[in-house]
Coordinates of C-alpha atoms in Angstrom, one line a residue:
X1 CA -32.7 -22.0 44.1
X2 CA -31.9 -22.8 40.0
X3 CA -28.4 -23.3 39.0
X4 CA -27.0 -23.9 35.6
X5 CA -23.5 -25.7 35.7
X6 CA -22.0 -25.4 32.3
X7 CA -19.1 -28.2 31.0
X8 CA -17.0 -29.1 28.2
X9 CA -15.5 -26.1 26.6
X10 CA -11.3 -26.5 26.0
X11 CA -8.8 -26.1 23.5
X12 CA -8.8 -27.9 20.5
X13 CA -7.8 -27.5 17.2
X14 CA -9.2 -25.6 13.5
X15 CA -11.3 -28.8 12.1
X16 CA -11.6 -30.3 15.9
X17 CA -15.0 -31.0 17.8
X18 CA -16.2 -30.2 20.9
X19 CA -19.7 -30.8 23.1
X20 CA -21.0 -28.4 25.4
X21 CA -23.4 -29.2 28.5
X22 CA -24.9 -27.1 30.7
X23 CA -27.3 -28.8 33.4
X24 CA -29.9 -27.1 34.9
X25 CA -30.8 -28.3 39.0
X26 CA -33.0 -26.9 41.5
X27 CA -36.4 -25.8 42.2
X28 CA -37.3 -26.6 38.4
X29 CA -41.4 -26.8 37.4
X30 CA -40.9 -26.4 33.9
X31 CA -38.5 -25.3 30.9
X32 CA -39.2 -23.2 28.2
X33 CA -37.0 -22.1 25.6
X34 CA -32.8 -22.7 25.9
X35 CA -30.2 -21.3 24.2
X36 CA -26.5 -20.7 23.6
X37 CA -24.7 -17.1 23.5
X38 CA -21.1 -16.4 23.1
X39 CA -18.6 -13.9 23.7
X40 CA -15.5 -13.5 21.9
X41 CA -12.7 -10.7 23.0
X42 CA -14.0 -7.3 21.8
X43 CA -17.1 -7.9 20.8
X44 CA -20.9 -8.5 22.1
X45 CA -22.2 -10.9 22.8
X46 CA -24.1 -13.1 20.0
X47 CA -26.8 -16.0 19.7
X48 CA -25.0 -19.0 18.7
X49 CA -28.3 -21.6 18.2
X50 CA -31.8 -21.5 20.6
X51 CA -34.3 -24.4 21.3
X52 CA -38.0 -24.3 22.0
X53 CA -39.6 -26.9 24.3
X54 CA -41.1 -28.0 21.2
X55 CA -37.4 -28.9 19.6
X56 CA -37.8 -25.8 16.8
X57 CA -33.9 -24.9 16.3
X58 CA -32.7 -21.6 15.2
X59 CA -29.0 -21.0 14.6
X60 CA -26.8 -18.2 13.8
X61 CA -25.5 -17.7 10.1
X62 CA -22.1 -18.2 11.0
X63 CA -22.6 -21.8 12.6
X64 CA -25.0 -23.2 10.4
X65 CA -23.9 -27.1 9.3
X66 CA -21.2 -27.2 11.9
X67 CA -23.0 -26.3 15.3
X68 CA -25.8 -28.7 16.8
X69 CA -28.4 -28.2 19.8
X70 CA -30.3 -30.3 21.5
X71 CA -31.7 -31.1 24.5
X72 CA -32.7 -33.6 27.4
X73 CA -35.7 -32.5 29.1
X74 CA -35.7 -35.8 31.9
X75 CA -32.4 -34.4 32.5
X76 CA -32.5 -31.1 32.4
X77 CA -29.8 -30.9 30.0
X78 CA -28.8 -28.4 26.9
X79 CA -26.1 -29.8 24.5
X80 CA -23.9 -28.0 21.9
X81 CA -22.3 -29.9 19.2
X82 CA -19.6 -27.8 18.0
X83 CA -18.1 -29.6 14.7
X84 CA -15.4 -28.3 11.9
X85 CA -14.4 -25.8 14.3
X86 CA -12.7 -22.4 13.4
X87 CA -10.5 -19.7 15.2
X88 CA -13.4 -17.4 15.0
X89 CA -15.5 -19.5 17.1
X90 CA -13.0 -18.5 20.0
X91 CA -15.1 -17.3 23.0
X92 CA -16.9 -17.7 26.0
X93 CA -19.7 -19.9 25.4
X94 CA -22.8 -19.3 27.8
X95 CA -26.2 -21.3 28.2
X96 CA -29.3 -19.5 28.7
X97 CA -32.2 -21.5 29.8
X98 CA -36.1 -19.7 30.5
X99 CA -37.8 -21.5 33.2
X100 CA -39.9 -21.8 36.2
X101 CA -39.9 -22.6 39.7
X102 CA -43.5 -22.5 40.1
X103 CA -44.1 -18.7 40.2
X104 CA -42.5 -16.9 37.7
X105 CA -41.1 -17.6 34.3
X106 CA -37.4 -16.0 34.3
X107 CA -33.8 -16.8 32.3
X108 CA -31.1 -18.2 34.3
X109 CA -27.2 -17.8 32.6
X110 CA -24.4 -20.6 33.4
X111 CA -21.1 -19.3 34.7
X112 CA -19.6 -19.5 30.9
X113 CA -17.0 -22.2 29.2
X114 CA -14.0 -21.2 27.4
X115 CA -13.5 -22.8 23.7
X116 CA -9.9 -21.7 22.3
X117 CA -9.4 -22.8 18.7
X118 CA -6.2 -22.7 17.1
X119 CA -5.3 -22.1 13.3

């Protein structure tokens, strides 16, 4: 059994910061790739930045200078450092992490973190 607990997300204000977590426990023999999606209300849901095990980094246009990702592989862990924050980065912020419990490699989804931001 894998599950991803996601953390972090609030309200905060245009310019503000915020750091998302999202650990990953279980059955866990490797990870692969990990990423970050979004949804905001109405639309579909994007690629906000992505990880490989090898620490390549790939980020959507719109977050480019202000968004970070990183990870902690001896923890498990997949940060995102959300800086100069605007309205438009209002959403539902989900982690997306490709790994294995010995068997199989599959992508497991966090429950989602609310980030607000306010003009």
């Amino acid at each position: 059994q894998v599950q991803l607990v996601g953390s972090g997300g609030g309200s905060v204000q245009a310019g503000g910061s915020l750091k998302l977590s999202c650990a990953a426990s279980g059955s866990i023999f490797g990870i692969n790739a990990v990423a970050w999606y979004r949804r905001a209300p109405g639309k579909q849901r994007e690629l906000v930045a992505g990880i490989t095990s090898g620490g390549t980094t790939n980020y959507a246009d719109s977050v480019k200078g202000r968004f970070t990702i990183s990870r902690d592989n001896a923890k498990n862990t997949v940060y995102l450092q959300m800086d100069s924050l605007k309205p438009e980065d209002t959403a539902v912020y989900y982690c997306n992490v490709n790994l294995t419990s010995g068997i199989a490699w599959r992508d497991y989804w966090g429950q989602g973190t609310q980030v607000t931001v306010s003009s």
